[in-house]
Amino acid sequence: MKTINPLLLSILISLLSSISWATSAHIHENFLQCLSHQVPNSNSFSKVIYTPHNSSYASILQSFIRNLRFTTPVTPKPLVIITPLQEAHIQAAIYCAKEHGMNFRVRSGGHDYEGLSYVSYEVPFVIVDLVYFQSITIDVENSTAWVQAGATIGQLYYRIAEKSKTLGFSAGVCPTVGVGGHFSGGGYGMMSRKYGIAADNIIDARLIDVNGRIHDRKSMGEDLFWAIRGGGGASFGVILAWHIKLVPVPKIVTVFTVNRTLEQNATKLVHRWQYVADKVDDNLLLRLFLRRVNSSTEDGRRTIQASFVSLFLGGVDTLVQLMQESFPELGLVREDCIEMSWIDSILYFADLSGEPLDVLLNRNTSVADYYFKGKSDYATEPISEEGLNRIWKELIAAPIETFEFLFSPFGGRISEISATETPFPHRSGTLYNLHYALVWEEKGSSEFNRHITWIRRFYSFMAPFVSMSPRSAYLNYRDLDLGVNNKGNTSYGQASIWGLKYFGVNFERLAHVKTMVDPGNFFKNEQSIPIL
């Protein structure tokens, strides 16, 4: 067998790199020229366009990257970043990206678990960062709000509380998450058992389609409006804003966090929680966090701590009585509880208690200085005590340090809504969602491989305890391990490998909507809805 001359190989690689660089440079110049022709006042537009030649390019790119996994030298970088000031800038970006064969990414808050709002593994690509689309208009009289897609849920909560002490919104607990992606993927939070998820409370939207046309609910039609409320907006267009229905909250809510270790009967409490959390009064949401900690009874021994974290839409006296009736095993007492306003509970669950309320306006409080990998499951049957003990054994023996296991209860309003009402299918019959979170700070490929290998192995270990056929997952906890699209126009069959896990019976309808509104598959990523 002949071998290639090393000098010739070096020349070939250099030549290919030069061709690739020249091609990118050519596309880059043509794309920028296209933008200048599309926007009449190109001088103002040029101030929000960043290329690798700009001194601000790196800081703009990294400003809202929440995960160090996507800051490595080999992570694909965009050819251009645009931070639009007006809708015409986004329309121009769509038109020119189509004209010059560039992949397209839209970043709202930067929390996509796999970085798909700012990383494309098909290059070249452009990022449209909606950081300046943060307008929020609260209509107290009609209990509604318009919120632009670049706003965060923390900003939304703050603006609601600024106008009313008795209105809130049902969405997540992390205040720096952008509403553009969070709402379009579902949006579970501490009031979801009472009012459903965020997507259940969207009454209108504004969206730019693949042809640059701006739609509201009426002009986009009910099929597309259905698809973007839980099916992920990035497959269908650019979400500009949501019109949401605000929900009533009492002037006083009650929170508590009660910790129990295995030595304090945690196994029986977790087992019992599975029979209570989805059936208890809808005003109560009782989340469960599981972590490995040092035992307080034996030096050097590890144990599991179960943290029962709750929001009750009412006062402490009613809550204590309710818990005594529904979950007396936990032993909740008045001293465990804190009464506060709903907006203060937002700070409590975000670990920001004691901070001024305007900390919710800060988009940068969770910019990452760590590596992160998350996965998810759904439980439709309780895990037995024997099963829980097997899980504890795995977690205690884990060769990694920082992980968290979260059970989020369903039931209540979430389960009253039909599985096909929105693309989010996890409704009646779902007991709780499971979230696996792994965090590490050590750099290097060996540490990366060690942590990723462990969480994948643990995910496989959990298979007997969770839903199956399909093994369901939550889109907002995106996981490329579930499967990815082929490059270009992937097949429906290939995409079904991951799509059925997120969307179940709704996946086929999503593909029909995608084919109708984006037949050329311009809005695509590694887990975008396929065309048929």
Short mmCIF file of C-alpha atoms in Angstrom, two decimals:
data_model
loop_
_atom_site.label_atom_id
_atom_site.label_comp_id
_atom_site.label_asym_id
_atom_site.label_seq_id
_atom_site.Cartn_x
_atom_site.Cartn_y
_atom_site.Cartn_z
CA MET A 1 0.00 0.00 0.00
CA LYS A 2 1.40 3.40 -1.00
CA THR A 3 1.86 6.08 1.63
CA ILE A 4 1.30 9.78 1.05
CA ASN A 5 4.40 11.94 1.05
CA PRO A 6 4.28 14.04 4.28
CA LEU A 7 5.36 17.16 2.40
CA LEU A 8 2.61 16.65 -0.19
CA LEU A 9 0.06 16.05 2.59
CA SER A 10 1.14 19.28 4.30
CA ILE A 11 0.78 21.20 1.03
CA LEU A 12 -2.69 19.71 0.42
CA ILE A 13 -3.88 20.62 3.92
CA SER A 14 -2.51 24.14 3.53
CA LEU A 15 -4.19 24.47 0.14
CA LEU A 16 -7.54 23.21 1.46
CA SER A 17 -7.31 25.60 4.42
CA SER A 18 -6.56 28.48 2.07
CA ILE A 19 -9.51 27.55 -0.15
CA SER A 20 -11.78 27.28 2.91
CA TRP A 21 -10.56 30.65 4.22
CA ALA A 22 -10.96 32.27 0.82
CA THR A 23 -14.47 30.84 0.45
CA SER A 24 -15.47 32.11 3.90
CA ALA A 25 -13.98 35.52 3.17
CA HIS A 26 -15.90 35.66 -0.12
CA ILE A 27 -19.20 34.71 1.57
CA HIS A 28 -18.45 37.16 4.37
CA GLU A 29 -17.96 40.10 1.99
CA ASN A 30 -20.98 39.23 -0.12
CA PHE A 31 -23.16 38.83 2.98
CA LEU A 32 -22.12 42.23 4.33
CA GLN A 33 -22.74 43.88 0.96
CA CYS A 34 -26.16 42.26 0.84
CA LEU A 35 -27.02 43.65 4.28
CA SER A 36 -26.02 47.17 3.22
CA HIS A 37 -28.32 46.94 0.20
CA GLN A 38 -31.25 45.60 2.22
CA VAL A 39 -31.29 48.27 4.94
CA PRO A 40 -31.76 51.88 3.75
CA ASN A 41 -29.89 53.49 6.67
CA SER A 42 -26.89 51.17 6.52
CA ASN A 43 -24.73 53.47 8.67
CA SER A 44 -26.76 52.73 11.81
CA PHE A 45 -27.01 49.07 10.85
CA SER A 46 -23.24 48.76 10.54
CA LYS A 47 -22.91 49.61 14.24
CA VAL A 48 -24.67 46.38 15.24
CA ILE A 49 -22.73 44.06 12.91
CA TYR A 50 -19.69 42.27 14.32
CA THR A 51 -17.15 40.18 12.44
CA PRO A 52 -13.94 38.52 13.65
CA HIS A 53 -12.14 41.69 12.54
CA ASN A 54 -14.03 43.80 15.13
CA SER A 55 -12.41 44.30 18.53
CA SER A 56 -15.82 43.71 20.19
CA TYR A 57 -16.55 40.45 18.35
CA ALA A 58 -15.23 38.10 21.05
CA SER A 59 -16.94 39.91 23.93
CA ILE A 60 -20.28 40.00 22.07
CA LEU A 61 -20.02 36.30 21.22
CA GLN A 62 -19.10 35.28 24.78
CA SER A 63 -21.40 37.73 26.58
CA PHE A 64 -24.23 35.24 27.06
CA ILE A 65 -22.54 31.87 26.67
CA ARG A 66 -23.68 30.00 29.78
CA ASN A 67 -21.57 26.87 29.38
CA LEU A 68 -17.78 26.55 29.03
CA ARG A 69 -18.29 23.49 26.83
CA PHE A 70 -18.91 25.96 24.00
CA THR A 71 -15.98 28.31 24.52
CA THR A 72 -13.19 26.01 23.33
CA PRO A 73 -10.83 26.87 20.44
CA VAL A 74 -12.47 24.17 18.28
CA THR A 75 -16.05 25.38 18.87
CA PRO A 76 -17.35 26.70 15.51
CA LYS A 77 -17.56 30.50 15.47
CA PRO A 78 -20.00 32.66 13.51
CA LEU A 79 -18.83 34.57 10.47
CA VAL A 80 -21.05 37.47 11.54
CA ILE A 81 -22.97 38.47 14.69
CA ILE A 82 -25.87 40.92 14.39
CA THR A 83 -27.50 42.59 17.39
CA PRO A 84 -30.53 44.12 15.64
CA LEU A 85 -32.16 47.31 16.82
CA GLN A 86 -35.25 46.97 14.64
CA GLU A 87 -37.23 44.27 12.88
CA ALA A 88 -35.90 45.34 9.47
CA HIS A 89 -32.41 44.29 10.58
CA ILE A 90 -33.65 40.74 11.23
CA GLN A 91 -35.51 40.64 7.93
CA ALA A 92 -32.32 41.68 6.14
CA ALA A 93 -30.29 39.03 7.96
CA ILE A 94 -32.74 36.29 6.94
CA TYR A 95 -32.77 37.41 3.30
CA CYS A 96 -28.99 37.68 3.01
CA ALA A 97 -28.30 34.42 4.85
CA LYS A 98 -30.58 32.63 2.39
CA GLU A 99 -28.99 34.36 -0.59
CA HIS A 100 -25.45 33.42 0.43
CA GLY A 101 -25.94 29.96 1.92
CA MET A 102 -25.28 30.81 5.55
CA ASN A 103 -26.75 28.89 8.45
CA PHE A 104 -28.81 30.96 10.86
CA ARG A 105 -28.89 31.07 14.66
CA VAL A 106 -31.04 33.22 16.97
CA ARG A 107 -29.95 33.87 20.56
CA SER A 108 -32.39 35.11 23.17
CA GLY A 109 -30.76 34.40 26.55
CA GLY A 110 -28.07 31.86 25.64
CA HIS A 111 -29.31 29.04 27.88
CA ASP A 112 -29.74 26.32 25.24
CA TYR A 113 -28.26 23.22 26.90
CA GLU A 114 -26.35 22.31 23.73
CA GLY A 115 -25.49 25.85 22.65
CA LEU A 116 -27.62 25.65 19.51
CA SER A 117 -28.66 29.31 19.77
CA TYR A 118 -25.07 30.39 19.06
CA VAL A 119 -23.20 27.35 17.67
CA SER A 120 -23.69 25.71 14.27
CA TYR A 121 -21.79 22.60 13.27
CA GLU A 122 -22.57 23.46 9.65
CA VAL A 123 -20.57 26.54 8.69
CA PRO A 124 -20.54 29.36 7.75
CA PHE A 125 -23.23 30.76 10.01
CA VAL A 126 -24.60 34.03 11.37
CA ILE A 127 -25.96 34.76 14.86
CA VAL A 128 -28.83 37.18 15.35
CA ASP A 129 -28.61 38.14 19.03
CA LEU A 130 -31.86 39.68 20.32
CA VAL A 131 -30.22 41.43 23.26
CA TYR A 132 -31.84 44.77 22.31
CA PHE A 133 -35.33 43.27 21.90
CA GLN A 134 -36.24 43.60 25.59
CA SER A 135 -39.41 45.71 25.58
CA ILE A 136 -42.10 44.62 28.06
CA THR A 137 -45.57 46.20 28.21
CA ILE A 138 -47.83 45.23 31.12
CA ASP A 139 -51.61 45.66 30.80
CA VAL A 140 -52.86 45.33 34.38
CA GLU A 141 -56.49 46.00 33.49
CA ASN A 142 -56.64 43.04 31.09
CA SER A 143 -54.05 40.91 32.94
CA THR A 144 -51.88 40.54 29.83
CA ALA A 145 -48.40 41.55 28.68
CA TRP A 146 -46.40 41.86 25.48
CA VAL A 147 -42.80 40.77 25.99
CA GLN A 148 -40.13 40.85 23.31
CA ALA A 149 -38.16 37.66 22.72
CA GLY A 150 -34.82 39.07 23.91
CA ALA A 151 -36.13 39.84 27.40
CA THR A 152 -35.37 37.48 30.26
CA ILE A 153 -37.94 35.93 32.57
CA GLY A 154 -36.33 37.88 35.43
CA GLN A 155 -37.00 41.14 33.59
CA LEU A 156 -40.57 40.02 32.93
CA TYR A 157 -41.19 39.13 36.58
CA TYR A 158 -39.73 42.46 37.71
CA ARG A 159 -41.91 44.49 35.31
CA ILE A 160 -45.05 42.61 36.37
CA ALA A 161 -44.32 43.22 40.07
CA GLU A 162 -43.60 46.87 39.29
CA LYS A 163 -47.19 47.25 38.09
CA SER A 164 -49.11 44.84 40.34
CA LYS A 165 -48.78 42.97 43.63
CA THR A 166 -51.44 40.44 42.64
CA LEU A 167 -50.35 39.38 39.14
CA GLY A 168 -47.58 36.99 38.11
CA PHE A 169 -46.65 34.59 35.34
CA SER A 170 -46.04 30.85 35.23
CA ALA A 171 -42.53 30.19 33.91
CA GLY A 172 -39.10 29.03 35.09
CA VAL A 173 -36.98 29.92 38.11
CA CYS A 174 -33.69 31.01 36.48
CA PRO A 175 -34.05 34.79 35.93
CA THR A 176 -31.48 35.09 33.12
CA VAL A 177 -33.26 32.65 30.78
CA GLY A 178 -34.55 34.37 27.63
CA VAL A 179 -38.29 34.22 27.00
CA GLY A 180 -37.83 33.58 23.27
CA GLY A 181 -36.55 30.04 23.71
CA HIS A 182 -38.00 29.26 27.14
CA PHE A 183 -41.64 29.87 26.20
CA SER A 184 -41.33 28.18 22.80
CA GLY A 185 -39.97 25.01 24.45
CA GLY A 186 -42.65 24.80 27.16
CA GLY A 187 -41.58 26.75 30.24
CA TYR A 188 -42.14 24.77 33.47
CA GLY A 189 -42.00 26.66 36.77
CA MET A 190 -43.13 26.85 40.38
CA MET A 191 -46.74 27.76 39.51
CA SER A 192 -47.17 25.22 36.70
CA ARG A 193 -49.42 22.89 38.70
CA LYS A 194 -51.79 25.83 39.27
CA TYR A 195 -51.63 27.57 35.89
CA GLY A 196 -49.85 25.27 33.44
CA ILE A 197 -46.53 25.97 31.74
CA ALA A 198 -45.60 29.23 29.99
CA ALA A 199 -46.70 27.92 26.58
CA ASP A 200 -50.20 27.29 27.98
CA ASN A 201 -50.56 31.01 28.72
CA ILE A 202 -49.53 32.48 25.35
CA ILE A 203 -52.41 34.19 23.55
CA ASP A 204 -50.61 35.77 20.59
CA ALA A 205 -47.15 36.15 19.09
CA ARG A 206 -45.20 38.10 16.50
CA LEU A 207 -42.89 36.15 14.21
CA ILE A 208 -40.78 36.72 11.09
CA ASP A 209 -41.07 33.86 8.61
CA VAL A 210 -38.55 32.54 6.10
CA ASN A 211 -39.71 35.10 3.53
CA GLY A 212 -39.21 38.02 5.90
CA ARG A 213 -42.92 38.57 6.49
CA ILE A 214 -44.05 39.59 9.97
CA HIS A 215 -47.03 37.69 11.35
CA ASP A 216 -49.30 37.77 14.35
CA ARG A 217 -51.53 34.89 15.42
CA LYS A 218 -54.21 35.73 12.88
CA SER A 219 -51.94 35.99 9.85
CA MET A 220 -49.67 33.05 10.75
CA GLY A 221 -52.65 30.74 11.24
CA GLU A 222 -53.51 28.35 14.05
CA ASP A 223 -51.18 25.57 12.87
CA LEU A 224 -48.05 27.70 13.16
CA PHE A 225 -49.29 29.35 16.35
CA TRP A 226 -49.77 25.84 17.77
CA ALA A 227 -46.27 24.74 16.71
CA ILE A 228 -44.31 27.58 18.33
CA ARG A 229 -45.94 27.02 21.76
CA GLY A 230 -43.83 24.05 22.82
CA GLY A 231 -42.34 22.91 19.51
CA GLY A 232 -39.36 25.25 19.61
CA GLY A 233 -39.61 28.52 17.70
CA ALA A 234 -36.19 28.21 16.01
CA SER A 235 -37.52 25.62 13.53
CA PHE A 236 -40.19 27.93 12.14
CA GLY A 237 -38.96 31.52 12.12
CA VAL A 238 -37.73 34.26 14.42
CA ILE A 239 -39.99 34.92 17.40
CA LEU A 240 -40.16 38.69 17.94
CA ALA A 241 -42.55 38.88 20.89
CA TRP A 242 -45.09 36.97 22.94
CA HIS A 243 -48.50 38.16 24.11
CA ILE A 244 -49.10 36.38 27.40
CA LYS A 245 -51.92 35.96 29.88
CA LEU A 246 -50.86 36.99 33.38
CA VAL A 247 -52.13 34.96 36.32
CA PRO A 248 -53.47 36.00 39.73
CA VAL A 249 -51.20 35.56 42.74
CA PRO A 250 -52.05 36.21 46.40
CA LYS A 251 -50.36 39.07 48.22
CA ILE A 252 -48.71 36.48 50.47
CA VAL A 253 -47.18 33.17 49.37
CA THR A 254 -45.26 30.68 51.51
CA VAL A 255 -42.00 28.90 50.73
CA PHE A 256 -39.98 26.25 52.50
CA THR A 257 -36.89 24.09 52.06
CA VAL A 258 -36.69 20.96 54.22
CA ASN A 259 -33.59 18.76 54.02
CA ARG A 260 -33.47 15.09 54.96
CA THR A 261 -30.59 12.64 54.54
CA LEU A 262 -30.74 8.86 54.21
CA GLU A 263 -30.07 8.67 57.95
CA GLN A 264 -33.16 10.86 58.45
CA ASN A 265 -35.49 8.55 56.54
CA ALA A 266 -35.02 10.21 53.12
CA THR A 267 -35.68 7.01 51.18
CA LYS A 268 -39.17 6.55 52.59
CA LEU A 269 -39.88 10.28 52.19
CA VAL A 270 -38.83 10.30 48.52
CA HIS A 271 -40.86 7.15 47.93
CA ARG A 272 -43.92 8.71 49.55
CA TRP A 273 -43.40 12.02 47.68
CA GLN A 274 -44.07 10.18 44.41
CA TYR A 275 -47.61 9.36 45.55
CA VAL A 276 -48.34 12.87 46.86
CA ALA A 277 -46.68 15.56 44.73
CA ASP A 278 -48.84 15.24 41.60
CA LYS A 279 -52.13 14.89 43.53
CA VAL A 280 -51.83 17.48 46.30
CA ASP A 281 -53.70 20.82 46.19
CA ASP A 282 -52.90 22.70 42.94
CA ASN A 283 -51.78 25.75 44.94
CA LEU A 284 -48.79 23.73 46.18
CA LEU A 285 -45.78 22.74 44.10
CA LEU A 286 -43.30 20.56 45.96
CA ARG A 287 -40.04 20.03 44.10
CA LEU A 288 -37.38 17.53 45.15
CA PHE A 289 -33.61 18.00 44.81
CA LEU A 290 -31.20 15.12 45.43
CA ARG A 291 -27.50 15.67 46.09
CA ARG A 292 -24.59 13.72 47.53
CA VAL A 293 -23.27 15.21 50.79
CA ASN A 294 -20.99 14.26 53.64
CA SER A 295 -22.73 12.29 56.35
CA SER A 296 -23.18 14.08 59.67
CA THR A 297 -23.15 10.79 61.56
CA GLU A 298 -20.05 9.05 60.18
CA ASP A 299 -16.71 10.72 59.38
CA GLY A 300 -15.76 10.52 55.72
CA ARG A 301 -18.92 8.72 54.66
CA ARG A 302 -21.08 10.03 51.82
CA THR A 303 -24.86 10.05 51.89
CA ILE A 304 -27.77 11.41 49.86
CA GLN A 305 -29.64 14.54 50.89
CA ALA A 306 -33.21 15.08 49.70
CA SER A 307 -34.27 18.75 49.67
CA PHE A 308 -38.02 19.35 49.53
CA VAL A 309 -38.46 22.84 48.05
CA SER A 310 -41.93 24.31 47.86
CA LEU A 311 -44.08 27.25 46.79
CA PHE A 312 -47.59 27.54 48.21
CA LEU A 313 -49.97 30.19 46.89
CA GLY A 314 -51.32 31.13 50.30
CA GLY A 315 -50.43 31.64 53.95
CA VAL A 316 -48.39 29.49 56.30
CA ASP A 317 -51.28 28.29 58.48
CA THR A 318 -53.15 26.84 55.52
CA LEU A 319 -49.95 25.27 54.17
CA VAL A 320 -49.00 23.55 57.43
CA GLN A 321 -52.49 22.09 57.76
CA LEU A 322 -52.44 20.94 54.13
CA MET A 323 -49.06 19.24 54.58
CA GLN A 324 -50.22 17.53 57.78
CA GLU A 325 -53.14 16.09 55.83
CA SER A 326 -51.34 15.13 52.60
CA PHE A 327 -47.68 14.53 53.55
CA PRO A 328 -47.41 14.23 57.34
CA GLU A 329 -44.32 12.02 57.00
CA LEU A 330 -42.21 15.09 56.12
CA GLY A 331 -42.96 16.60 59.53
CA LEU A 332 -43.30 20.18 58.26
CA VAL A 333 -43.69 22.75 61.03
CA ARG A 334 -44.42 26.45 60.94
CA GLU A 335 -40.78 27.31 61.69
CA ASP A 336 -39.72 25.69 58.39
CA CYS A 337 -41.83 28.17 56.40
CA ILE A 338 -41.38 31.76 55.27
CA GLU A 339 -44.19 34.04 54.14
CA MET A 340 -43.32 36.58 51.46
CA SER A 341 -44.60 38.25 48.29
CA TRP A 342 -44.66 36.32 45.02
CA ILE A 343 -41.85 38.45 43.56
CA ASP A 344 -39.69 37.77 46.64
CA SER A 345 -40.26 34.05 46.07
CA ILE A 346 -38.65 34.50 42.64
CA LEU A 347 -35.48 35.68 44.42
CA TYR A 348 -35.76 32.81 46.92
CA PHE A 349 -35.85 30.08 44.27
CA ALA A 350 -33.06 31.75 42.28
CA ASP A 351 -30.81 31.76 45.39
CA LEU A 352 -30.91 35.56 45.39
CA SER A 353 -32.67 36.14 48.72
CA GLY A 354 -31.58 39.41 50.31
CA GLU A 355 -30.63 40.98 46.99
CA PRO A 356 -32.50 44.08 45.77
CA LEU A 357 -35.31 43.29 43.35
CA ASP A 358 -33.54 44.96 40.46
CA VAL A 359 -31.02 42.10 40.43
CA LEU A 360 -33.68 40.47 38.24
CA LEU A 361 -32.83 43.01 35.53
CA ASN A 362 -29.23 41.79 35.37
CA ARG A 363 -28.77 39.47 32.39
CA ASN A 364 -25.24 38.48 33.41
CA THR A 365 -25.70 36.88 36.83
CA SER A 366 -25.32 33.35 35.44
CA VAL A 367 -22.70 33.76 32.71
CA ALA A 368 -20.80 30.52 33.10
CA ASP A 369 -17.46 29.83 34.66
CA TYR A 370 -18.07 26.08 34.59
CA TYR A 371 -18.81 23.17 32.26
CA PHE A 372 -22.32 21.74 32.23
CA LYS A 373 -24.20 18.77 30.80
CA GLY A 374 -27.88 18.10 31.42
CA LYS A 375 -30.30 15.28 30.61
CA SER A 376 -33.95 14.59 31.34
CA ASP A 377 -36.56 11.87 31.77
CA TYR A 378 -40.21 11.52 32.76
CA ALA A 379 -41.66 9.13 35.33
CA THR A 380 -45.08 7.58 34.78
CA GLU A 381 -44.80 5.08 37.65
CA PRO A 382 -43.34 5.53 41.15
CA ILE A 383 -39.85 4.13 41.72
CA SER A 384 -39.87 1.47 44.44
CA GLU A 385 -37.83 1.81 47.62
CA GLU A 386 -35.59 -0.95 46.30
CA GLY A 387 -35.11 1.05 43.10
CA LEU A 388 -34.32 4.21 45.05
CA ASN A 389 -31.70 2.35 47.07
CA ARG A 390 -30.06 1.19 43.85
CA ILE A 391 -30.01 4.81 42.63
CA TRP A 392 -28.49 6.02 45.92
CA LYS A 393 -25.76 3.40 45.60
CA GLU A 394 -24.88 4.65 42.10
CA LEU A 395 -24.83 8.29 43.19
CA ILE A 396 -22.76 7.69 46.32
CA ALA A 397 -20.17 5.73 44.31
CA ALA A 398 -20.04 8.26 41.46
CA PRO A 399 -16.44 9.20 40.54
CA ILE A 400 -17.42 12.83 39.98
CA GLU A 401 -18.12 15.60 42.48
CA THR A 402 -20.84 18.06 41.52
CA PHE A 403 -24.15 16.76 40.27
CA GLU A 404 -27.79 17.36 41.07
CA PHE A 405 -30.87 15.25 40.53
CA LEU A 406 -34.20 17.14 40.34
CA PHE A 407 -37.76 15.75 40.44
CA SER A 408 -40.42 18.26 39.29
CA PRO A 409 -44.05 17.21 39.94
CA PHE A 410 -46.81 17.33 37.37
CA GLY A 411 -50.55 16.93 37.94
CA GLY A 412 -52.87 19.88 38.46
CA ARG A 413 -53.43 22.19 35.50
CA ILE A 414 -50.56 20.69 33.46
CA SER A 415 -52.28 17.32 33.37
CA GLU A 416 -55.76 18.71 32.68
CA ILE A 417 -54.67 19.99 29.26
CA SER A 418 -54.78 17.55 26.34
CA ALA A 419 -51.47 16.08 25.14
CA THR A 420 -52.18 17.54 21.68
CA GLU A 421 -53.36 21.01 22.75
CA THR A 422 -49.75 22.21 22.30
CA PRO A 423 -46.66 20.31 21.07
CA PHE A 424 -45.69 19.73 24.74
CA PRO A 425 -47.10 16.19 25.23
CA HIS A 426 -46.20 15.44 28.85
CA ARG A 427 -49.64 15.73 30.39
CA SER A 428 -52.03 13.23 32.02
CA GLY A 429 -50.22 10.14 33.26
CA THR A 430 -46.93 11.95 33.90
CA LEU A 431 -45.97 11.91 37.58
CA TYR A 432 -42.85 14.05 37.40
CA ASN A 433 -39.93 15.19 35.28
CA LEU A 434 -36.39 14.09 36.16
CA HIS A 435 -33.46 16.39 35.47
CA TYR A 436 -29.85 15.27 35.70
CA ALA A 437 -27.33 18.12 36.00
CA LEU A 438 -23.57 17.63 35.98
CA VAL A 439 -21.16 20.52 36.58
CA TRP A 440 -17.36 20.61 36.58
CA GLU A 441 -14.61 23.23 36.53
CA GLU A 442 -11.58 21.17 35.49
CA LYS A 443 -10.34 21.93 31.98
CA GLY A 444 -9.13 19.53 29.33
CA SER A 445 -10.42 16.71 27.16
CA SER A 446 -9.76 13.98 29.73
CA GLU A 447 -11.97 15.72 32.31
CA PHE A 448 -14.61 16.37 29.67
CA ASN A 449 -14.63 12.70 28.66
CA ARG A 450 -14.69 11.51 32.27
CA HIS A 451 -17.75 13.59 33.17
CA ILE A 452 -19.66 12.99 29.94
CA THR A 453 -19.01 9.24 30.16
CA TRP A 454 -20.38 9.14 33.69
CA ILE A 455 -23.62 11.03 32.99
CA ARG A 456 -24.29 8.93 29.89
CA ARG A 457 -23.74 5.76 31.88
CA PHE A 458 -26.01 7.00 34.67
CA TYR A 459 -28.68 7.89 32.10
CA SER A 460 -28.51 4.31 30.79
CA PHE A 461 -28.72 3.00 34.36
CA MET A 462 -31.97 4.96 34.91
CA ALA A 463 -33.78 3.38 31.94
CA PRO A 464 -35.82 0.81 33.95
CA PHE A 465 -37.24 3.54 36.21
CA VAL A 466 -38.62 6.00 33.65
CA SER A 467 -40.98 6.26 30.68
CA MET A 468 -40.37 4.08 27.64
CA SER A 469 -41.57 3.71 24.04
CA PRO A 470 -40.62 6.48 23.73
CA ARG A 471 -38.29 7.34 26.57
CA SER A 472 -39.53 10.92 26.88
CA ALA A 473 -37.42 14.06 27.34
CA TYR A 474 -38.03 17.81 27.81
CA LEU A 475 -37.05 20.08 24.92
CA ASN A 476 -35.86 22.87 27.23
CA TYR A 477 -33.35 20.38 28.67
CA ARG A 478 -32.01 19.76 25.16
CA ASP A 479 -29.74 16.73 24.79
CA LEU A 480 -27.95 15.93 21.53
CA ASP A 481 -27.15 12.46 22.87
CA LEU A 482 -30.76 11.59 22.01
CA GLY A 483 -29.95 11.91 18.31
CA VAL A 484 -29.19 14.57 15.71
CA ASN A 485 -30.31 15.43 12.22
CA ASN A 486 -28.25 14.55 9.20
CA LYS A 487 -26.55 17.55 7.63
CA GLY A 488 -28.67 19.40 5.11
CA ASN A 489 -32.24 18.17 4.74
CA THR A 490 -32.49 15.33 7.23
CA SER A 491 -35.11 12.62 6.85
CA TYR A 492 -38.22 12.44 9.01
CA GLY A 493 -37.14 8.96 10.07
CA GLN A 494 -33.73 10.16 11.23
CA ALA A 495 -35.24 13.09 13.14
CA SER A 496 -37.85 10.81 14.73
CA ILE A 497 -35.08 9.20 16.78
CA TRP A 498 -34.98 12.31 18.98
CA GLY A 499 -38.24 14.00 17.95
CA LEU A 500 -40.59 11.39 19.37
CA LYS A 501 -38.83 11.68 22.73
CA TYR A 502 -39.54 15.41 22.99
CA PHE A 503 -42.90 15.62 21.25
CA GLY A 504 -44.48 12.16 21.20
CA VAL A 505 -47.69 12.07 19.15
CA ASN A 506 -47.20 15.73 18.15
CA PHE A 507 -43.99 15.21 16.18
CA GLU A 508 -45.66 14.34 12.87
CA ARG A 509 -47.92 17.41 13.02
CA LEU A 510 -44.88 19.58 13.76
CA ALA A 511 -43.20 18.20 10.63
CA HIS A 512 -46.30 19.01 8.56
CA VAL A 513 -46.29 22.60 9.87
CA LYS A 514 -42.56 22.90 9.18
CA THR A 515 -43.04 21.69 5.59
CA MET A 516 -45.82 24.21 5.10
CA VAL A 517 -44.04 27.31 6.46
CA ASP A 518 -40.36 26.57 5.68
CA PRO A 519 -40.31 24.09 2.78
CA GLY A 520 -36.66 24.88 1.99
CA ASN A 521 -35.62 24.04 5.57
CA PHE A 522 -33.78 27.33 6.06
CA PHE A 523 -34.38 27.41 9.83
CA LYS A 524 -32.47 24.27 10.76
CA ASN A 525 -30.14 22.99 13.44
CA GLU A 526 -29.00 19.67 14.85
CA GLN A 527 -32.44 19.09 16.39
CA SER A 528 -34.78 21.22 14.30
CA ILE A 529 -38.11 19.88 13.07
CA PRO A 530 -37.61 18.17 9.66
CA ILE A 531 -39.54 18.73 6.46
CA LEU A 532 -41.53 15.83 5.04
#
